[in-house]
Amino acid sequence: MPNSPSPTGSHAAALTDRTDDRPVYVIGGGPGGLAVAASLRARGVRAVVLEKSDRVGASWRGHYDRLHLHTTRRWSALPGLRMPRRFGRWVGRDDVVRYLEKYTEHHGLEVVTGVEVTRIDRAPDGSGDWQLTATGGRVLRGRAVVVATGFNHTPRIPDWPGRDTFTGELLHAARYRAPAPYADRDVLVVGIGNTGAEIAADLAEGGASRVRIAVRTVPHIVRRSTAGWPAQATGILVRRLPVRLVDRAGAVMCRIAVPDLAAQGLPRPDTGLYSRVRQGAIPVQDVGLIDAVRTGAVTPVAAVASFDKDTVVLADGTRLTPDAVIAATGYDRALEPLLGHLDVLDGRGRPVAHGGRSPKGAPGLYFTGFTNPISGMLREMALDAERIAKRVARASR
Ligand SMILES: Cc1cc2nc3c(=O)[nH]c(=O)nc-3n(C[C@H](O)[C@H](O)[C@H](O)COP(=O)(O)OP(=O)(O)OC[C@H]3O[C@@H](n4cnc5c(N)ncnc54)[C@H](O)[C@@H]3O)c2cc1C
């Protein structure tokens, strides 16, 4: 039996006995799912969170040790519970996990752990309900379903030619925890998003003998905070302004706040900051990369093209022989197996609607956490939770 008691004491066994309640099922016990469940509960709607791992906040438990939120404590809190002041302005990984546990307890959320939903369908009787297929042969029925399985669901490593011949260590950033295992080793980090940038800085500070970072597209780099003003606050203020205007203002701000690293191999990008956000690329918040590149502790190199036994071949023809390659190359949302048959995903596998809106032809099906907003994902998930709960409560009346 894969089930284990949830923090609130619910059991998956109990779950099957109570399907005639037709609760709202929330798939995923991360911040997105917990926020929706709390908002529903606050409106008197029974919500059951189904979580495939054995505890809430599974993604956060797996992140690397030095991770802190890039968004402020205040703008990262979920509906109905502040984060304690003692967590500091930039909340650390373990405190995020503590907060999610506390949040579950504080709101008395019904969380069932050890249950993975494998498929979502319309109930066959035409009632408009939703039917979930889950591990252990469970078939569950809810009046609405909220998909909160996470943007960072399945680690993705590109299928580089020769990848399987590589004799060094190759791992996805999702498996990286701390620099200690890489002390005195030559490491190539692939990808310069927020994760790759921070891991490269972490390795350099943590004693790796050499750290290079492979860059396919030069990122926008912003300071997490300038003179006490958080980058997130700017993101919130500008998110509805015209893209070109924000692009221009962003270029000026970056010139003032971030040194020119062109000589070190990291020129300023030639596309606008907000244009890139609209294409799905969030700027890199500096938590050590700028200094590491400026001082030569981290060296930017060209993108990875292929592997050849102990060698990594870069797009400019350079050949490297690192001991380890850490692929900070992103994640797949992996929604297709769950609901690819429902015609609710776009060509890139993203839900066609999110927040309080259901996809056309799929009333009662909601998504949260599948956008990448400049104003901070936790903040947006908190807002989406309220929107979803309002819609569901209205439909239930
Ligand atoms: C390294 C990193 C740093 C980040 N920092 C910030 C930040 O500073 N500020 C910010 O606002 N955002 C940040 N984010 C973005 C975002 O806030 C987090 O990724 C957040 O955890 C997303 O919450 P979620 O609930 O959507 O997904 P997750 O936290 O990934 O939770 C999804 C849950 O669903 C479960 N699950 C998945 N599939 C199933 C299934 N089929 N059945 C049952 N359960 C399932 C998983 O086990 C998991 O517990 C960061 C993301 C990453 C990766």
XYZ file of C-alpha atoms and ligand atoms in Angstrom:
450
model
C 0.000 0.000 0.000
C 1.722 3.226 -1.083
C -0.340 5.411 1.227
C 0.904 7.053 4.335
C -0.917 9.278 6.754
C -1.015 12.898 5.729
C -0.051 15.720 8.116
C -3.726 16.037 8.959
C -4.165 12.333 9.512
C -6.169 11.533 6.375
C -5.548 8.226 4.629
C -5.901 7.227 1.021
C -7.931 4.253 2.239
C -10.474 6.634 3.713
C -10.467 8.531 0.464
C -12.024 5.733 -1.594
C -14.815 5.345 0.937
C -15.817 8.969 0.674
C -15.965 9.632 -3.057
C -19.724 10.206 -2.886
C -18.869 13.521 -1.185
C -17.726 14.705 -4.595
C -15.073 17.006 -3.191
C -12.858 19.189 -5.292
C -9.650 17.299 -5.975
C -6.426 19.244 -6.003
C -3.580 17.339 -7.629
C -0.243 18.235 -6.042
C 0.726 19.212 -2.500
C 3.148 21.980 -3.403
C 2.520 25.658 -2.671
C 0.117 25.982 -5.619
C -2.119 23.102 -4.585
C -2.062 23.925 -0.875
C -3.008 27.547 -1.591
C -6.036 26.480 -3.640
C -7.122 23.967 -1.005
C -6.921 26.605 1.745
C -8.855 29.136 -0.329
C -11.555 26.577 -1.095
C -11.813 25.582 2.538
C -12.142 29.219 3.539
C -15.215 29.327 1.282
C -16.702 26.171 2.778
C -15.827 23.935 -0.168
C -14.342 20.548 0.657
C -11.006 20.102 -1.066
C -8.835 16.995 -1.014
C -5.202 17.371 -1.993
C -3.670 14.299 -3.628
C 0.114 14.222 -3.321
C 2.216 11.495 -4.873
C 5.134 11.781 -2.480
C 4.987 11.107 1.235
C 4.894 14.751 2.370
C 3.766 18.189 1.244
C 6.331 20.460 -0.407
C 8.157 17.601 -2.129
C 9.762 19.835 -4.773
C 11.148 22.218 -2.172
C 12.566 19.384 -0.101
C 14.589 18.326 -3.136
C 16.157 21.695 -3.999
C 19.842 22.454 -3.402
C 20.990 23.440 0.068
C 21.794 27.101 -0.398
C 18.575 28.011 -2.188
C 16.693 31.041 -0.903
C 13.595 32.564 -2.437
C 14.333 35.341 -4.915
C 11.004 36.850 -4.025
C 10.420 38.581 -0.713
C 8.934 36.836 2.304
C 5.881 39.080 2.145
C 5.192 38.487 -1.532
C 5.809 34.765 -1.291
C 3.201 33.995 1.372
C 0.101 32.003 0.478
C -3.481 33.035 1.324
C -4.356 33.130 4.993
C -0.940 32.740 6.627
C 2.043 35.054 6.748
C 5.593 33.782 6.807
C 7.188 34.496 10.178
C 9.504 37.504 10.330
C 12.292 35.329 11.712
C 12.546 33.642 8.283
C 14.221 36.832 7.068
C 13.575 38.742 3.878
C 14.858 36.022 1.546
C 13.456 32.788 2.909
C 15.719 29.725 2.837
C 14.721 26.339 1.439
C 14.176 24.661 4.805
C 12.002 27.507 6.017
C 9.894 27.297 2.857
C 9.317 23.618 3.669
C 8.526 24.481 7.300
C 6.060 27.088 6.111
C 4.278 24.628 3.813
C 3.965 22.106 6.648
C 2.653 24.783 8.983
C 0.300 26.064 6.294
C -1.240 22.615 5.896
C -1.724 22.287 9.628
C -2.936 25.842 10.184
C -5.708 25.512 7.585
C -6.531 21.920 8.553
C -6.086 20.817 4.958
C -7.138 17.362 3.889
C -3.999 16.016 2.236
C -3.671 12.442 1.098
C -0.101 11.437 0.434
C 1.294 8.523 -1.551
C -1.361 8.889 -4.246
C -0.328 9.705 -7.785
C -3.021 10.717 -10.234
C -2.299 9.133 -13.584
C -5.244 10.290 -15.682
C -8.044 12.841 -15.668
C -11.308 12.243 -17.543
C -14.834 13.578 -17.671
C -17.111 11.303 -15.654
C -18.714 8.895 -18.166
C -22.298 9.521 -16.956
C -22.489 13.015 -18.445
C -22.962 14.626 -15.020
C -20.182 17.152 -15.598
C -18.092 15.663 -12.792
C -14.449 14.752 -13.208
C -12.987 11.291 -12.766
C -9.442 10.672 -11.649
C -7.480 7.488 -12.042
C -4.839 7.143 -9.366
C -2.283 4.679 -8.104
C -3.543 1.574 -6.354
C -6.380 1.205 -8.871
C -8.331 4.088 -7.353
C -11.012 5.827 -9.345
C -12.078 9.081 -7.718
C -14.831 11.444 -8.610
C -14.881 15.167 -7.987
C -17.056 18.082 -8.933
C -13.961 20.018 -9.977
C -10.268 19.302 -10.380
C -7.323 21.626 -9.880
C -4.071 20.578 -11.519
C -1.124 21.816 -9.455
C 1.519 19.280 -10.397
C 4.244 21.884 -10.911
C 6.062 23.738 -13.666
C 9.277 21.974 -12.683
C 7.896 18.483 -12.917
C 10.278 16.316 -14.893
C 14.000 17.147 -15.271
C 14.976 17.555 -18.920
C 18.455 16.796 -20.303
C 18.807 17.471 -24.038
C 19.528 14.491 -26.206
C 23.022 15.748 -27.126
C 24.796 13.553 -29.722
C 27.190 11.192 -27.959
C 25.670 11.919 -24.547
C 25.612 8.259 -23.622
C 29.307 7.851 -24.418
C 30.365 10.458 -21.820
C 32.739 8.884 -19.332
C 32.543 11.723 -16.787
C 29.671 12.334 -14.392
C 26.535 13.801 -15.969
C 23.608 14.813 -13.812
C 20.619 17.104 -13.968
C 20.609 20.127 -11.659
C 17.607 18.589 -9.871
C 20.080 16.119 -8.308
C 22.583 18.767 -7.206
C 22.534 19.537 -3.474
C 25.846 21.094 -2.394
C 29.378 21.744 -3.696
C 31.245 19.333 -1.383
C 31.263 16.340 -3.785
C 32.806 18.591 -6.444
C 35.690 19.972 -4.398
C 38.913 19.970 -6.463
C 37.016 18.851 -9.545
C 36.536 20.496 -12.928
C 32.830 21.108 -13.452
C 30.858 22.347 -16.435
C 27.423 23.744 -15.649
C 25.175 23.791 -18.710
C 22.556 26.517 -18.835
C 22.519 29.976 -17.336
C 19.024 30.311 -15.936
C 18.574 31.063 -12.242
C 19.444 27.500 -11.248
C 22.569 27.150 -13.403
C 23.824 30.587 -12.375
C 23.464 29.848 -8.673
C 24.934 26.351 -8.879
C 27.980 27.720 -10.757
C 28.520 30.336 -8.038
C 27.980 27.703 -5.341
C 30.580 25.392 -6.905
C 33.113 28.205 -7.243
C 32.634 29.244 -3.605
C 32.603 25.613 -2.504
C 36.044 24.607 -3.765
C 35.637 23.182 -7.267
C 38.998 23.465 -9.045
C 37.445 24.924 -12.169
C 33.924 26.050 -13.009
C 32.669 26.857 -16.482
C 29.149 27.677 -17.501
C 27.880 26.889 -20.990
C 25.712 29.684 -22.366
C 23.356 29.236 -25.300
C 21.481 32.518 -24.913
C 22.981 35.376 -22.923
C 20.616 36.088 -20.026
C 19.393 39.304 -18.515
C 20.934 39.574 -15.076
C 19.310 41.719 -12.413
C 20.201 42.403 -8.800
C 17.850 40.659 -6.388
C 17.608 43.989 -4.620
C 19.089 47.440 -5.264
C 19.392 49.865 -2.336
C 16.780 47.804 -0.507
C 14.323 47.810 -3.431
C 13.579 44.216 -4.505
C 13.586 43.332 -8.213
C 10.254 41.617 -7.556
C 8.672 44.980 -6.670
C 9.707 46.306 -10.065
C 8.284 43.169 -11.671
C 4.935 43.741 -9.970
C 4.837 47.414 -10.961
C 5.696 46.934 -14.621
C 3.909 43.695 -15.434
C 1.006 45.422 -17.169
C 3.028 48.129 -18.956
C 3.808 47.911 -22.691
C 6.593 45.442 -23.379
C 8.730 47.910 -25.339
C 8.604 50.466 -22.560
C 9.682 47.906 -19.956
C 12.399 46.629 -22.292
C 13.857 50.131 -22.559
C 13.639 50.853 -18.833
C 15.107 47.415 -18.075
C 18.116 48.083 -20.306
C 18.840 51.348 -18.503
C 18.472 49.753 -15.065
C 20.739 46.824 -15.960
C 23.409 49.195 -17.274
C 23.383 51.046 -13.956
C 23.211 48.040 -11.634
C 25.148 45.312 -13.431
C 28.755 45.668 -14.642
C 29.612 44.942 -18.260
C 30.913 41.371 -18.348
C 31.512 41.235 -22.123
C 35.271 40.866 -21.662
C 34.628 37.842 -19.441
C 32.409 36.255 -22.094
C 29.011 37.473 -20.948
C 27.909 40.395 -23.140
C 24.653 42.201 -22.528
C 21.724 40.568 -24.355
C 20.441 42.279 -27.480
C 16.775 41.450 -26.877
C 14.673 43.257 -24.289
C 14.239 41.928 -20.771
C 10.451 41.869 -20.813
C 10.302 40.538 -24.395
C 12.304 37.590 -23.154
C 10.028 37.129 -20.137
C 7.059 36.976 -22.497
C 8.838 34.162 -24.320
C 9.204 32.317 -21.019
C 12.724 33.357 -19.931
C 12.810 34.936 -16.485
C 15.881 37.161 -15.811
C 18.672 35.739 -13.693
C 18.635 37.195 -10.184
C 22.175 37.650 -9.079
C 23.146 35.693 -5.986
C 26.860 35.453 -6.702
C 27.260 34.950 -10.447
C 28.283 38.528 -11.285
C 31.203 38.497 -8.844
C 32.163 34.963 -9.786
C 32.352 35.856 -13.483
C 34.049 39.211 -12.830
C 36.784 37.571 -10.761
C 37.216 34.630 -13.126
C 35.941 32.063 -10.614
C 33.316 31.079 -13.182
C 34.079 31.200 -16.910
C 31.278 31.459 -19.464
C 31.778 29.242 -22.523
C 29.740 28.445 -25.644
C 26.727 26.143 -25.651
C 27.197 22.386 -25.567
C 26.953 20.753 -28.993
C 27.875 17.117 -28.342
C 29.773 14.617 -26.210
C 32.596 12.325 -27.246
C 33.703 9.931 -24.480
C 35.596 12.132 -21.966
C 35.119 15.261 -24.064
C 32.391 17.874 -24.308
C 32.327 19.623 -27.677
C 31.022 23.185 -27.639
C 29.158 25.022 -30.403
C 32.286 27.074 -31.237
C 34.360 23.896 -31.641
C 36.120 24.119 -28.261
C 36.726 20.727 -26.633
C 36.604 20.419 -22.832
C 37.254 17.470 -20.564
C 35.407 18.260 -17.331
C 35.090 15.724 -14.527
C 31.409 16.475 -14.139
C 28.663 18.100 -16.177
C 25.643 19.519 -14.380
C 22.752 20.110 -16.767
C 20.673 23.047 -15.568
C 18.615 22.627 -18.693
C 15.108 22.934 -17.348
C 12.076 20.782 -16.826
C 9.088 19.465 -18.694
C 5.636 20.104 -17.328
C 4.763 16.539 -18.338
C 1.017 17.125 -18.438
C 0.406 15.022 -21.562
C -0.006 11.619 -19.863
C -2.391 13.149 -17.341
C -4.683 15.052 -19.671
C -3.202 15.212 -23.170
C -6.388 13.532 -24.446
C -8.614 16.389 -23.215
C -7.460 18.973 -25.766
C -6.570 21.495 -23.049
C -2.826 21.876 -23.805
C -1.150 24.103 -26.358
C 1.593 23.058 -28.788
C 4.224 23.400 -26.056
C 2.337 21.257 -23.581
C 1.109 24.199 -21.493
C -2.487 24.513 -20.307
C -4.514 26.823 -22.540
C -6.111 28.457 -19.473
C -4.966 29.077 -15.943
C -6.179 30.535 -12.670
C -9.916 31.166 -12.410
C -10.610 30.267 -16.034
C -11.203 26.706 -17.200
C -10.285 25.687 -20.743
C -13.138 25.963 -23.215
C -15.138 22.762 -23.171
C -13.687 21.660 -19.815
C -15.663 23.488 -17.106
C -14.519 22.635 -13.606
C -10.938 21.892 -14.662
C -8.418 24.437 -13.348
C -4.664 24.914 -13.534
C -2.289 26.768 -11.265
C 1.478 27.208 -11.377
C 2.079 26.803 -15.100
C 3.022 30.372 -15.924
C 6.352 32.058 -15.257
C 5.420 35.600 -14.246
C 7.913 38.436 -13.733
C 6.087 39.320 -10.498
C 6.942 36.005 -8.773
C 5.288 32.645 -9.110
C 4.332 32.176 -5.459
C 2.599 35.541 -5.462
C 0.718 34.688 -8.648
C -0.245 31.253 -7.330
C -1.643 32.907 -4.204
C -3.778 35.183 -6.384
C -4.814 32.310 -8.645
C -5.854 30.274 -5.610
C -8.376 32.928 -4.639
C -9.643 33.213 -8.213
C -10.099 29.460 -8.550
C -11.800 29.157 -5.168
C -14.182 31.983 -6.004
C -15.162 30.316 -9.291
C -15.608 26.877 -7.766
C -17.618 28.227 -4.841
C -19.872 30.147 -7.210
C -20.401 27.080 -9.408
C -21.197 24.982 -6.329
C -24.002 27.226 -5.196
C 15.008 26.311 -7.819
C 13.701 27.071 -7.815
C 13.597 28.276 -7.137
C 12.396 28.986 -7.125
N 12.325 30.169 -6.448
C 11.177 30.879 -6.466
C 11.084 32.123 -5.790
O 12.043 32.611 -5.221
N 9.890 32.766 -5.800
C 8.796 32.284 -6.464
O 7.754 32.932 -6.440
N 8.869 31.118 -7.122
C 10.028 30.408 -7.152
N 10.086 29.217 -7.833
C 8.951 28.829 -8.668
C 7.794 28.180 -7.905
O 7.328 29.022 -6.893
C 8.132 26.845 -7.294
O 8.574 25.967 -8.313
C 6.922 26.208 -6.568
O 7.355 25.087 -5.866
C 5.827 25.820 -7.541
O 4.768 25.298 -6.806
P 3.753 24.225 -7.411
O 2.837 23.854 -6.305
O 3.189 24.734 -8.682
O 4.673 22.988 -7.823
P 5.553 22.024 -6.911
O 6.118 22.732 -5.760
O 6.482 21.351 -7.860
O 4.496 20.994 -6.347
C 3.862 20.050 -7.171
C 3.504 18.852 -6.319
O 2.709 17.969 -7.084
C 3.082 16.634 -6.818
N 2.676 15.867 -7.993
C 3.166 15.968 -9.250
N 2.498 15.154 -10.072
C 1.563 14.528 -9.336
C 0.541 13.570 -9.631
N 0.359 13.114 -10.882
N -0.255 13.138 -8.625
C -0.091 13.596 -7.355
N 0.856 14.503 -7.028
C 1.669 14.970 -7.998
C 4.588 16.725 -6.607
O 5.085 15.626 -5.869
C 4.717 18.048 -5.865
O 4.658 17.883 -4.458
C 11.276 28.484 -7.833
C 11.385 27.275 -8.525
C 12.586 26.563 -8.511
C 12.670 25.269 -9.280
